[in-house]
PDB file of C-alpha atoms in Angstrom:
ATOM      1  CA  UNK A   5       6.234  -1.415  -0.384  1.00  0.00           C
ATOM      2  CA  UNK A   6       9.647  -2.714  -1.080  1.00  0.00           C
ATOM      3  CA  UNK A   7       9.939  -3.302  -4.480  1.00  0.00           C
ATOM      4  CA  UNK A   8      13.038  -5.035  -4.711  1.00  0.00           C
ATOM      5  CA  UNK A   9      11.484  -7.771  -2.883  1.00  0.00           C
ATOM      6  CA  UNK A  10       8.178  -7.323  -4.808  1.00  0.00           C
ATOM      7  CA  UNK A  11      10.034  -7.945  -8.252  1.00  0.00           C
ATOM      8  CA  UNK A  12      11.940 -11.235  -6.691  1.00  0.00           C
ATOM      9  CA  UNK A  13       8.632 -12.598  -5.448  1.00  0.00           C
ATOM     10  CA  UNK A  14       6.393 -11.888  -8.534  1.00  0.00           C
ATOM     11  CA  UNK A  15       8.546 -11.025 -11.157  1.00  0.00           C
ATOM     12  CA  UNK A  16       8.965 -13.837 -14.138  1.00  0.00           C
ATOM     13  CA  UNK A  17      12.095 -14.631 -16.034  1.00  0.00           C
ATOM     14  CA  UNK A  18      10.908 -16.761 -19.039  1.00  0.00           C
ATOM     15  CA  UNK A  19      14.440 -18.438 -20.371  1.00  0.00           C
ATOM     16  CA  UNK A  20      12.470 -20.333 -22.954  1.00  0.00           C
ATOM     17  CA  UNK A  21      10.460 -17.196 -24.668  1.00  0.00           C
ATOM     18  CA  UNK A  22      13.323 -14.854 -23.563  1.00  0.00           C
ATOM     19  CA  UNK A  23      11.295 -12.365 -21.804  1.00  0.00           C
ATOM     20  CA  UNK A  24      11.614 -10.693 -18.398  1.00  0.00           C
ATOM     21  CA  UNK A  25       8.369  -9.295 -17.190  1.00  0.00           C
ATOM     22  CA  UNK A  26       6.168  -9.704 -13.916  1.00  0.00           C
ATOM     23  CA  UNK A  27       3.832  -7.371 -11.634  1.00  0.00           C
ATOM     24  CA  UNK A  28       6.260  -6.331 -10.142  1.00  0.00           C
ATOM     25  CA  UNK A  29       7.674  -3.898 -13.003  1.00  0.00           C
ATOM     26  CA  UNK A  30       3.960  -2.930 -13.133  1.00  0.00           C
ATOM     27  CA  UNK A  31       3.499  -2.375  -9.089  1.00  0.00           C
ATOM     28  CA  UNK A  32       7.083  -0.683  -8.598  1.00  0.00           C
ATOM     29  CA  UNK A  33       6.850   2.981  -9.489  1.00  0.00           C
ATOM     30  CA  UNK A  34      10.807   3.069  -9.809  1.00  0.00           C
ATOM     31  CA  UNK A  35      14.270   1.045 -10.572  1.00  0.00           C
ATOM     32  CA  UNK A  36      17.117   0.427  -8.360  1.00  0.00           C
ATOM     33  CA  UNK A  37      20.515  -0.360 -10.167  1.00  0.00           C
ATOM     34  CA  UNK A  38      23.909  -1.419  -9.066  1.00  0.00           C
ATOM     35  CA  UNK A  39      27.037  -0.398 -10.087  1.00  0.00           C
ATOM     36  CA  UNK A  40      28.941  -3.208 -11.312  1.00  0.00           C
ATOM     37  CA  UNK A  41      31.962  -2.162  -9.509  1.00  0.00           C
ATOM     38  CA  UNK A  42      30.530  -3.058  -5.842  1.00  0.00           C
ATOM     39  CA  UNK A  43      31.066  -6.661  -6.687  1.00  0.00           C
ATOM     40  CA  UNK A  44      34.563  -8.446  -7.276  1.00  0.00           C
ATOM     41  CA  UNK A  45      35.846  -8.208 -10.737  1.00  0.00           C
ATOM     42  CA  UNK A  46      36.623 -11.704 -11.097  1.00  0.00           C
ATOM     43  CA  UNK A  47      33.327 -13.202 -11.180  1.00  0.00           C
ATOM     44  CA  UNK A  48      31.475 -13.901 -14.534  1.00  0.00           C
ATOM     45  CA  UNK A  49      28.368 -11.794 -15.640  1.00  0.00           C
ATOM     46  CA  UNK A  50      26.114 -14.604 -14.735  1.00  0.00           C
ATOM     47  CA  UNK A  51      27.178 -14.215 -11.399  1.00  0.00           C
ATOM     48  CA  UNK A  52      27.150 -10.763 -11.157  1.00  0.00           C
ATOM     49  CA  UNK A  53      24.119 -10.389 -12.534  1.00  0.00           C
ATOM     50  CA  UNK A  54      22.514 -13.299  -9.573  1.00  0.00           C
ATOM     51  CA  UNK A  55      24.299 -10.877  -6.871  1.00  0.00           C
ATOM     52  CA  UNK A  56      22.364  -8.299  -8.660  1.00  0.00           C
ATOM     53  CA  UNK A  57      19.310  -9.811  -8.339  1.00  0.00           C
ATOM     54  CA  UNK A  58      19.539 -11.854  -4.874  1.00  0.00           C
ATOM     55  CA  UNK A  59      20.630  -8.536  -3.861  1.00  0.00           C
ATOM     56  CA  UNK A  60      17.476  -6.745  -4.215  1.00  0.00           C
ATOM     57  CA  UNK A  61      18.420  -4.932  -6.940  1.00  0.00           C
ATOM     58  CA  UNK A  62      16.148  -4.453 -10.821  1.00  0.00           C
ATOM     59  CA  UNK A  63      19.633  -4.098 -12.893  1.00  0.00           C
ATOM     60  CA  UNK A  64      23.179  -3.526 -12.878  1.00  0.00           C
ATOM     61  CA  UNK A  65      25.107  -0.895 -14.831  1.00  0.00           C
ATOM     62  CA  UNK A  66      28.014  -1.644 -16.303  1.00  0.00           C
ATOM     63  CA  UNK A  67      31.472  -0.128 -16.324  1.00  0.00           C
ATOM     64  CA  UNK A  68      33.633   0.456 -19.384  1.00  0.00           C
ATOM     65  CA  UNK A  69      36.749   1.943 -17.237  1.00  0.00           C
ATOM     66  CA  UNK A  70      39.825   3.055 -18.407  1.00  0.00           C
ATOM     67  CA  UNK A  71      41.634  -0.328 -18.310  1.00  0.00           C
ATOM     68  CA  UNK A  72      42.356  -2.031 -21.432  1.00  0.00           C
ATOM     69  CA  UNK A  73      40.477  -4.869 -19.752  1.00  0.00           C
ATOM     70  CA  UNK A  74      37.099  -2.986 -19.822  1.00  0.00           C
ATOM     71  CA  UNK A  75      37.447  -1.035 -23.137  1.00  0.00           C
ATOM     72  CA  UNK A  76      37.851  -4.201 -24.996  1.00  0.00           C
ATOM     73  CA  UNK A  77      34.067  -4.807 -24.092  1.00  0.00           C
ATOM     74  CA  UNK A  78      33.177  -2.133 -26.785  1.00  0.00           C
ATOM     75  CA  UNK A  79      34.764  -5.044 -28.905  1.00  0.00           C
ATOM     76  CA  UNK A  80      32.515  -8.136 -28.014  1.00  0.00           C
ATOM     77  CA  UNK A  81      31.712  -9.594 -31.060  1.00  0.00           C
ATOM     78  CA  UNK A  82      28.050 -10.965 -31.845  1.00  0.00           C
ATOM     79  CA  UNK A  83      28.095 -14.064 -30.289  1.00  0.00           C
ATOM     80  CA  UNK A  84      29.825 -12.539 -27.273  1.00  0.00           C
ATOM     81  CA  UNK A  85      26.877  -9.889 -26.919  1.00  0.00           C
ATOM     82  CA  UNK A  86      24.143 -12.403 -27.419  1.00  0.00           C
ATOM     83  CA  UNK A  87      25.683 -14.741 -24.796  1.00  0.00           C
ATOM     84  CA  UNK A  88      25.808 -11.505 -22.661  1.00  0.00           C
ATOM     85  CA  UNK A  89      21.416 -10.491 -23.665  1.00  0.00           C
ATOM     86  CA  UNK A  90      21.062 -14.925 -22.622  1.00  0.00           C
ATOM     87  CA  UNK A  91      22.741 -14.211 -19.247  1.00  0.00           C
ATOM     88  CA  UNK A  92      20.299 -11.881 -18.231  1.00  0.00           C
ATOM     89  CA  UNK A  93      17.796 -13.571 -19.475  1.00  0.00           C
ATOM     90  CA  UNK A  94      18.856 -16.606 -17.432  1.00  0.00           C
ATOM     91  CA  UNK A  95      19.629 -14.741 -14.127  1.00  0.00           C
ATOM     92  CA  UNK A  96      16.173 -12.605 -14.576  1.00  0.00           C
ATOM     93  CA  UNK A  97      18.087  -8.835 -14.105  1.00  0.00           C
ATOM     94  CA  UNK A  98      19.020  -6.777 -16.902  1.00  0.00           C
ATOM     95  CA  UNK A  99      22.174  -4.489 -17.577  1.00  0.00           C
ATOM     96  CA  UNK A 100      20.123  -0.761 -18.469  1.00  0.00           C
ATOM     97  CA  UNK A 101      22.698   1.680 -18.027  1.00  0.00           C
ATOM     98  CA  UNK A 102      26.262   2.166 -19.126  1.00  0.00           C
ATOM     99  CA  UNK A 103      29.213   3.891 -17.188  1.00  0.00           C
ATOM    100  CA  UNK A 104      32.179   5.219 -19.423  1.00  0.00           C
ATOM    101  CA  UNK A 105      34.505   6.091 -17.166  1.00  0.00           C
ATOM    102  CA  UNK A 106      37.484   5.645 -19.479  1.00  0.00           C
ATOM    103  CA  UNK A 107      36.780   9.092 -21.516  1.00  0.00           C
ATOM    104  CA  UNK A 108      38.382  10.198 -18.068  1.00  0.00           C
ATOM    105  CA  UNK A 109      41.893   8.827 -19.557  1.00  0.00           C
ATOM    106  CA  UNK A 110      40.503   9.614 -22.907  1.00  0.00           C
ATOM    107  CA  UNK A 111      39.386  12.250 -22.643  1.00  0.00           C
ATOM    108  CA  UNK A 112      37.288  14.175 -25.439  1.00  0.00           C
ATOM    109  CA  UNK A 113      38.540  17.383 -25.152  1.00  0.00           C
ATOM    110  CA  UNK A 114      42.385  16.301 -24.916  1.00  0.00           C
ATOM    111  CA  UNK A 115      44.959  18.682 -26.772  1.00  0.00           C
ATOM    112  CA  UNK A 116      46.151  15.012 -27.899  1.00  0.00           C
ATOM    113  CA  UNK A 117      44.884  14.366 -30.805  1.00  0.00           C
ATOM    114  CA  UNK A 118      45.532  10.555 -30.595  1.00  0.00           C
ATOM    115  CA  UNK A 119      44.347  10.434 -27.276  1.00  0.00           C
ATOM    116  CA  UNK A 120      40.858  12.847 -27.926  1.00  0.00           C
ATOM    117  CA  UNK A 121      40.313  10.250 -30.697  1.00  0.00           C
ATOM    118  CA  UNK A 122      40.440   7.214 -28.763  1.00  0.00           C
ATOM    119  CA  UNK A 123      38.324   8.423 -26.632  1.00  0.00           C
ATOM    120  CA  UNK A 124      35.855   9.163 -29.901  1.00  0.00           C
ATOM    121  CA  UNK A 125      36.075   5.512 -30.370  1.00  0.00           C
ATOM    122  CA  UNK A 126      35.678   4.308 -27.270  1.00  0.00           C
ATOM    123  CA  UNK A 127      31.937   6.681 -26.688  1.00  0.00           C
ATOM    124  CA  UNK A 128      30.754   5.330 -30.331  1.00  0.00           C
ATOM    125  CA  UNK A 129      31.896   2.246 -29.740  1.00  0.00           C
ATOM    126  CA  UNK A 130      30.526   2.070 -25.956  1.00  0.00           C
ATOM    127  CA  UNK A 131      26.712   3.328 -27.666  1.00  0.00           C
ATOM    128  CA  UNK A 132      26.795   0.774 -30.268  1.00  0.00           C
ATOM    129  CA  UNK A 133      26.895  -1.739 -27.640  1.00  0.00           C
ATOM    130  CA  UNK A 134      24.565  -0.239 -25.475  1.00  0.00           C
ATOM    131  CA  UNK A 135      22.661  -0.458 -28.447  1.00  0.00           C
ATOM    132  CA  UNK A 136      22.865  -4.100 -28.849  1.00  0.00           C
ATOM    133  CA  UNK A 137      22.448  -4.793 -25.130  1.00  0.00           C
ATOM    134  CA  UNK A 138      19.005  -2.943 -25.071  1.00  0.00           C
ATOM    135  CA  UNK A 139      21.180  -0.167 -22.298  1.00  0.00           C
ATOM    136  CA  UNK A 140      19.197   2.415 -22.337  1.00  0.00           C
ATOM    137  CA  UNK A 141      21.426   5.525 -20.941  1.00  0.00           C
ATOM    138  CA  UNK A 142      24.879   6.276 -21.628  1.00  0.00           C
ATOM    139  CA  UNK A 143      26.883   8.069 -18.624  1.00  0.00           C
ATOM    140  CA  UNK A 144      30.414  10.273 -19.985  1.00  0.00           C
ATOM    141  CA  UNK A 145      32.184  11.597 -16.509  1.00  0.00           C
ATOM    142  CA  UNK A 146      31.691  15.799 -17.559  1.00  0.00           C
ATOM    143  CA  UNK A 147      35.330  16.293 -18.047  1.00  0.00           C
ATOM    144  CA  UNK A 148      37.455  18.580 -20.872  1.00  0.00           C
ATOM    145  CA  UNK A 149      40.335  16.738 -19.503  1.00  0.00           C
ATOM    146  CA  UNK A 150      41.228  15.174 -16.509  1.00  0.00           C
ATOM    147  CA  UNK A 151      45.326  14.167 -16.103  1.00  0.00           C
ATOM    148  CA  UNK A 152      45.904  17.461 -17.824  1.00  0.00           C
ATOM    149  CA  UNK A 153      45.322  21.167 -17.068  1.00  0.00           C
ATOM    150  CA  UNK A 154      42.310  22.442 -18.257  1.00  0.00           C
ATOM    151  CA  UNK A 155      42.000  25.507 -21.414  1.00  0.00           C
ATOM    152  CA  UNK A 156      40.058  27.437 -23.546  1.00  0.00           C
ATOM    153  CA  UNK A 157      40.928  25.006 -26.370  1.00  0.00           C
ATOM    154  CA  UNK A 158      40.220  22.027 -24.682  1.00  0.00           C
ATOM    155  CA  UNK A 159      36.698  23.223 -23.438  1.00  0.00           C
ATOM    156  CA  UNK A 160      36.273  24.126 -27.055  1.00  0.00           C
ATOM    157  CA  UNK A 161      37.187  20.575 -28.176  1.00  0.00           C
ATOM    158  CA  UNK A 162      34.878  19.206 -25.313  1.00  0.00           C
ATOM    159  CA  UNK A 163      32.490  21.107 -27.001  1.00  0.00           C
ATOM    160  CA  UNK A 164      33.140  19.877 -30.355  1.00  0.00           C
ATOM    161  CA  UNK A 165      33.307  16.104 -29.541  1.00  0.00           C
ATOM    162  CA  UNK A 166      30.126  16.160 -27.097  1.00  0.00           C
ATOM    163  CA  UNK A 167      27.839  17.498 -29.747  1.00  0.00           C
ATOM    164  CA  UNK A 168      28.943  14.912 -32.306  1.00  0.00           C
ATOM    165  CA  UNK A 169      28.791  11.804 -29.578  1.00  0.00           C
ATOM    166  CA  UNK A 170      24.943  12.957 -29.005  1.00  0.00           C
ATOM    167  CA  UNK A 171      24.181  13.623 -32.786  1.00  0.00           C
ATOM    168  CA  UNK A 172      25.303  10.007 -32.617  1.00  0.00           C
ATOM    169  CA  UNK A 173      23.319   8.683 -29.972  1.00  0.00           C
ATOM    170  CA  UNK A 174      20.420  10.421 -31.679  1.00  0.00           C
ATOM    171  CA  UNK A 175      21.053   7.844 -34.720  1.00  0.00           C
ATOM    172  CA  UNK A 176      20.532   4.571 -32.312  1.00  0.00           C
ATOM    173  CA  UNK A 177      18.310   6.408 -30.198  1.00  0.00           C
ATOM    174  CA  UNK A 178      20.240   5.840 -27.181  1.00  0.00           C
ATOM    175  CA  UNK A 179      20.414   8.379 -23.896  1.00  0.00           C
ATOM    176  CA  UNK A 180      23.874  10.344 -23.452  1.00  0.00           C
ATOM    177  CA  UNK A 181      24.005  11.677 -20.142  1.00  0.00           C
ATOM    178  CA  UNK A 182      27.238  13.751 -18.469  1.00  0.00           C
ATOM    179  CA  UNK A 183      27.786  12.827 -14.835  1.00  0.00           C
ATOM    180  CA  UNK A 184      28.672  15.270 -12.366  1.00  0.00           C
ATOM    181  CA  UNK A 185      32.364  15.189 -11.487  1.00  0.00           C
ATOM    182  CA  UNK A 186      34.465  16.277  -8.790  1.00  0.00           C
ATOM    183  CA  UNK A 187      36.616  19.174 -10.708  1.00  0.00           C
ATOM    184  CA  UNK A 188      35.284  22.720 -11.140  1.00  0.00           C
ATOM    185  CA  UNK A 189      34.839  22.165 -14.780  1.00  0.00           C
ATOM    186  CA  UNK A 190      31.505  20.014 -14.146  1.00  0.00           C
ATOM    187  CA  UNK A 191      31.007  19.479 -10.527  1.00  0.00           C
ATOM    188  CA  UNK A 192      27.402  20.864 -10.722  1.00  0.00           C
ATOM    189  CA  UNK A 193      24.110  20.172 -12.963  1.00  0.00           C
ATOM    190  CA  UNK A 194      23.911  24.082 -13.002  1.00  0.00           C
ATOM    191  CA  UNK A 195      27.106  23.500 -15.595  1.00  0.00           C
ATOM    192  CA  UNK A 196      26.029  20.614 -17.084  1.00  0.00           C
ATOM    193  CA  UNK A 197      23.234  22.592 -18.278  1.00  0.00           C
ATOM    194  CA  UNK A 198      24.678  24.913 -19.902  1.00  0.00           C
ATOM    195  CA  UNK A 199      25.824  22.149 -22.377  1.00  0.00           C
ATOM    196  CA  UNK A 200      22.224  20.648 -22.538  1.00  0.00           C
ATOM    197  CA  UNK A 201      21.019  24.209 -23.706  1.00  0.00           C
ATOM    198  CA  UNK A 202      23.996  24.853 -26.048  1.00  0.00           C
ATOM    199  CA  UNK A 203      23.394  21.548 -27.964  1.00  0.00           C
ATOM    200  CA  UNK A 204      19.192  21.247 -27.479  1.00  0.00           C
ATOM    201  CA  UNK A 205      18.917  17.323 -27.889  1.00  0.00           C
ATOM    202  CA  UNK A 206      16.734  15.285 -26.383  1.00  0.00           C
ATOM    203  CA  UNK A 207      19.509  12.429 -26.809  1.00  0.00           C
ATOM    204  CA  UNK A 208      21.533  14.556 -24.305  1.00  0.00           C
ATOM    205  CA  UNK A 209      20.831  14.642 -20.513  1.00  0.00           C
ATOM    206  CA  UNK A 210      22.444  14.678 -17.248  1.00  0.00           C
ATOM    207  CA  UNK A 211      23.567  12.146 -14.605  1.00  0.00           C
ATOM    208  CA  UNK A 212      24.200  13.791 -11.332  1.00  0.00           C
ATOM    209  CA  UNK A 213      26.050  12.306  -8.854  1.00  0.00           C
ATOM    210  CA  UNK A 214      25.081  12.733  -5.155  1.00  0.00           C
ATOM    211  CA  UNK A 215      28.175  13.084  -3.509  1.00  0.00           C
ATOM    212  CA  UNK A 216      29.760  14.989  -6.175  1.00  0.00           C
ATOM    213  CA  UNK A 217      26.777  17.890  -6.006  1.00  0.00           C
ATOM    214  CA  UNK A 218      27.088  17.395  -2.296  1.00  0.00           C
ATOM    215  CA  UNK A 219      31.356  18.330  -2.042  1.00  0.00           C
ATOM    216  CA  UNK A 220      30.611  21.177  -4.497  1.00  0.00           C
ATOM    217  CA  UNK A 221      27.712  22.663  -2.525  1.00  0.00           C
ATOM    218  CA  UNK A 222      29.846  22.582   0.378  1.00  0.00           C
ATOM    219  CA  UNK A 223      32.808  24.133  -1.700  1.00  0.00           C
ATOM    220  CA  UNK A 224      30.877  27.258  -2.871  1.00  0.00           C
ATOM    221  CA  UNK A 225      28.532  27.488  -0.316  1.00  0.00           C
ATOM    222  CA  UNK A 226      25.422  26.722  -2.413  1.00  0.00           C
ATOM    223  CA  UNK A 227      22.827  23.847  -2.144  1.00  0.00           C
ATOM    224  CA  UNK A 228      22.942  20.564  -3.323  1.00  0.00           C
ATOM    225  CA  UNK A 229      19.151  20.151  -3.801  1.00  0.00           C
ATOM    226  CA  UNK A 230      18.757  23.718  -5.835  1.00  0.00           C
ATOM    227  CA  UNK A 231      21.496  22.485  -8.165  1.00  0.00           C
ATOM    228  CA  UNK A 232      19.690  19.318  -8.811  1.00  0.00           C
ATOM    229  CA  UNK A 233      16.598  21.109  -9.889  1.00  0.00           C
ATOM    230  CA  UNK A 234      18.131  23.193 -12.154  1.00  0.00           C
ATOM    231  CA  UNK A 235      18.315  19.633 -14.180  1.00  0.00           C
ATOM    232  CA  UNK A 236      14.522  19.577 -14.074  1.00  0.00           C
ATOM    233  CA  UNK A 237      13.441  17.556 -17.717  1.00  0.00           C
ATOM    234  CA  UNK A 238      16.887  16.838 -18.069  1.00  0.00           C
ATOM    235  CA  UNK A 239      17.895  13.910 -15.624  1.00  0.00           C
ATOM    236  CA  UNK A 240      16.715  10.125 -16.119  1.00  0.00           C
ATOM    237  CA  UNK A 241      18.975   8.847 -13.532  1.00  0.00           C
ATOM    238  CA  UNK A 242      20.972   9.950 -10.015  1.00  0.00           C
ATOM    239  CA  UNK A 243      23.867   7.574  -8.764  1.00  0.00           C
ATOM    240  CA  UNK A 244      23.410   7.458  -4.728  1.00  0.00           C
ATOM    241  CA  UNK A 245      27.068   7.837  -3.502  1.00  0.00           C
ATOM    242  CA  UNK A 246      28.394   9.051  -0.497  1.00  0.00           C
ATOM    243  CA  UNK A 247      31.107  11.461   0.173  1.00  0.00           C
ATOM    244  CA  UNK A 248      32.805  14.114   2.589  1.00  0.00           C
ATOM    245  CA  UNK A 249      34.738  17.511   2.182  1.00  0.00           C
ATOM    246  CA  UNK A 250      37.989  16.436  -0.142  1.00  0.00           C
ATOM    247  CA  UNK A 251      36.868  12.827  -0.640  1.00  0.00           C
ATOM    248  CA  UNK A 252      34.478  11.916  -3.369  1.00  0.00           C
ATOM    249  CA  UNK A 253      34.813   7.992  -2.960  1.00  0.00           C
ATOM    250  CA  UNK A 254      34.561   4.472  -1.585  1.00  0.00           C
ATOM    251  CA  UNK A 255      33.517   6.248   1.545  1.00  0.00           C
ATOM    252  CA  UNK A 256      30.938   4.323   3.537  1.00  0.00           C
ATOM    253  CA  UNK A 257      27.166   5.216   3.296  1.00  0.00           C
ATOM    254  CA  UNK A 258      26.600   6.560   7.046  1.00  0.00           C
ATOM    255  CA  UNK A 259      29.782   8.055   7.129  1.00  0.00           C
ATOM    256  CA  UNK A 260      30.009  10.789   5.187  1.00  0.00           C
ATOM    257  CA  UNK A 261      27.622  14.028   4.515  1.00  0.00           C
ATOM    258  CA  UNK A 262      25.386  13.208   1.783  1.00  0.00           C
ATOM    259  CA  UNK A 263      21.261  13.850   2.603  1.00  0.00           C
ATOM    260  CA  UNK A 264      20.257  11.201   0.627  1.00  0.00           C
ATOM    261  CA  UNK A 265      16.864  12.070   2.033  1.00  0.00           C
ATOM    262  CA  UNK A 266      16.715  15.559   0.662  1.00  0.00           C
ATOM    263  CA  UNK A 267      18.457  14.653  -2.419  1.00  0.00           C
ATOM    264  CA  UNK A 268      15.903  11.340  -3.295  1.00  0.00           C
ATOM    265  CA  UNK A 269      13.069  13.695  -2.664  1.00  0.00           C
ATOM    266  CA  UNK A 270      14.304  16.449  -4.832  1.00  0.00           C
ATOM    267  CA  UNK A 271      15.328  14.410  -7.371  1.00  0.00           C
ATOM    268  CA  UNK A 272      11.565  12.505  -7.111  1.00  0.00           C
ATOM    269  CA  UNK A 273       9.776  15.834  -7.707  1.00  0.00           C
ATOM    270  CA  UNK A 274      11.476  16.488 -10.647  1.00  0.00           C
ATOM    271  CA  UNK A 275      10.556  13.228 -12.219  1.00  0.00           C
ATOM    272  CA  UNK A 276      13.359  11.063 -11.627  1.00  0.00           C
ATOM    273  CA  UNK A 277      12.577   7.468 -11.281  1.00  0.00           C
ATOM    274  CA  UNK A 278      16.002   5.850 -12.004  1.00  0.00           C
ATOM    275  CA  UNK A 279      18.184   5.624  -9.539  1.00  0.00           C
ATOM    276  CA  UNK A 280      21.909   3.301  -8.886  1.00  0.00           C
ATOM    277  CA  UNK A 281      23.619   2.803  -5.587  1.00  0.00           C
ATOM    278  CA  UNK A 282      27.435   3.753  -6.218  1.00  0.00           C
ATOM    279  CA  UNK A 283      29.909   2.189  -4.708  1.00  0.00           C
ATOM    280  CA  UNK A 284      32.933  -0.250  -4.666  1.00  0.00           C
ATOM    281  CA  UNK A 285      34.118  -3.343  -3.212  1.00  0.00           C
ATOM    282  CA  UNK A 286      37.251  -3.237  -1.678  1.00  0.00           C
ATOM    283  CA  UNK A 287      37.695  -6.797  -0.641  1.00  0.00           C
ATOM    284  CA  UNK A 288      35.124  -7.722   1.976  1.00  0.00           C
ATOM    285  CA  UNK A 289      34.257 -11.317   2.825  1.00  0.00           C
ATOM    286  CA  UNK A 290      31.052 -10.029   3.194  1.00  0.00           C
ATOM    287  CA  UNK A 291      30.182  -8.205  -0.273  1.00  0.00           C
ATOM    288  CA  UNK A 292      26.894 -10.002  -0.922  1.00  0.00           C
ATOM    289  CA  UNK A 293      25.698  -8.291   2.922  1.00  0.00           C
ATOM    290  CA  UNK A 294      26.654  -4.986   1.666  1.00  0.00           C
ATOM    291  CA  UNK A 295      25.276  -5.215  -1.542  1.00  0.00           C
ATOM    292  CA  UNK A 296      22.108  -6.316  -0.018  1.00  0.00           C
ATOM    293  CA  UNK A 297      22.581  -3.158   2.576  1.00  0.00           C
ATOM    294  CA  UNK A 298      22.928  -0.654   0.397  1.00  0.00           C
ATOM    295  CA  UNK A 299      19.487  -1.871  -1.367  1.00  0.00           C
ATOM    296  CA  UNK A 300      17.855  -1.834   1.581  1.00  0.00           C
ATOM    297  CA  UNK A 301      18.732   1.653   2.950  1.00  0.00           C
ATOM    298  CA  UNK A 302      18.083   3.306  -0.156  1.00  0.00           C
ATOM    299  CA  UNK A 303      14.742   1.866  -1.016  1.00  0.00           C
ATOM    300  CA  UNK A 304      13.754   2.744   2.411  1.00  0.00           C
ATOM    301  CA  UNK A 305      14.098   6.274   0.984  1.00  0.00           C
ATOM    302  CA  UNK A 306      12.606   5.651  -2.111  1.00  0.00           C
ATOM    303  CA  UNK A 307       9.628   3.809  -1.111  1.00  0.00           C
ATOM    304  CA  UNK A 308       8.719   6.813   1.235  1.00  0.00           C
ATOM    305  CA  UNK A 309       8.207   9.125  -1.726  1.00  0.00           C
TER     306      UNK A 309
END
């Protein structure tokens, strides 16, 4: 069953009573995502969110990047955010997961003060509106620090900062999860764990990333799919990316080393049922075909589970 197409055909989008519902959230046993970032940046969230959707796709997750540009979403004020909640109503896709890749510039565990609390700011601030969107999980890149060298202290501020940022999410009841990177200090959910355990809140998860897991396998000889279940209970979500020895993005799905088959039906047993296909656009003419693609090759995976 493809269930992208199954939630086109006989899912409803109600503009008038503001609901989004249909059989096919009830016959699709999972949820395919896009990353934001695989469409250009200069269309409006209406039309992102129609890509989205024409696309195949059940939502898009959004990206709150290190450019000014991006942070100042944490800013929208009401009437910004509800027009935001009316475009997805209108286009019939939601926005259900958040990406916070600007704790990578700000990062929590910085030796800078200024700069660790900016990047305090900008993870309350990016929950809060995750709150108000109805976003359901919250992904922090698993850095310390990432333009400086990494220490003792600023693993123990990493510490420090994570634990308050889920005691937070607790409050609004929204998912915190720490996405596998591509630098020793988290490049594998078999780390990421170890902050799960330390902290023990179900407001706290993990995000892997496929590629990611993938390159660090490869670098210490280990396996990609073992690592993953070490997350078991502990991952909502997996972003599908591709990558090769050295090179952890915008490489082409086909042409790098990823088993997204393995890794889909690892990731499956364990209970994941969430899953978003990462990748950028780099200028093609012929986005929408890629975006469209991607959706297909990946729920042929998924619907074979």
């Amino acid at each position: 069953m493809d269930c992208g197409n199954k939630h086109r055909q006989l899912g409803v989008c109600n503009p008038e009573s503001g609901i989004m519902a249909g059989m096919g959230d009830i016959m699709c046993r999972y949820a395919l995502g896009l990353y934001e970032k695989a469409m250009p940046a200069d269309l409006v969230w209406k039309e992102k969110l129609e890509a989205a959707r024409n696309a195949g796709y059940d939502y898009v997750e959004i990206s709150i990047d290190e450019t000014e540009e991006k942070i100042n979403r944490i800013y929208m004020s009401k009437e910004e955010r509800l027009s935001l909640i009316q475009d997805m109503y209108e286009a019939g896709i939601p926005i259900r997961s958040m990406c916070v890749s600007a704790l990578t510039r700000y990062s929590i565990g910085n030796s800078n003060a200024q700069i660790r609390e900016r990047g305090m700011q900008i993870a309350k601030g990016a929950i809060r509106l995750a709150d108000d969107l109805g976003v359901r999980i919250v992904m922090i890149p698993g850095y310390d620090v990432y333009y400086e060298k990494s220490t003792p202290e600023t693993r123990r501020l990493f510490e420090e900062d994570l634990e308050e940022i889920a005691m937070f999410a607790a409050k609004l009841g929204v998912l915190v999860e720490m996405e596998t990177m591509e630098n020793a200090f988290m490049n594998t959910v078999w780390k990421a764990m170890y902050h799960v355990n330390r902290i023990q809140s179900v407001y706290l998860g993990i995000y892997p990333d496929s590629g990611n897991i993938t390159n660090a396998a490869v670098a210490y000889g280990s396996d990609a799919v073992a690592d993953l279940l070490s997350g078991k209970g502990h991952i909502s979500s997996l972003h599908l990316k591709e990558s090769c020895p050295g090179k952890f993005r915008e490489v082409p799905y086909g042409e790098g080393h990823v088993d997204f088959e393995k890794i889909i039906k690892a990731a499956w047993s364990i209970g994941v049922r969430k899953y978003v296909t990462e990748f950028w656009y780099q200028g093609s003419s012929f986005w929408k075909e890629d975006l469209s693609a991607a959706n297909r090759m990946m729920r042929g995976i998924l619907d074979r589970q």
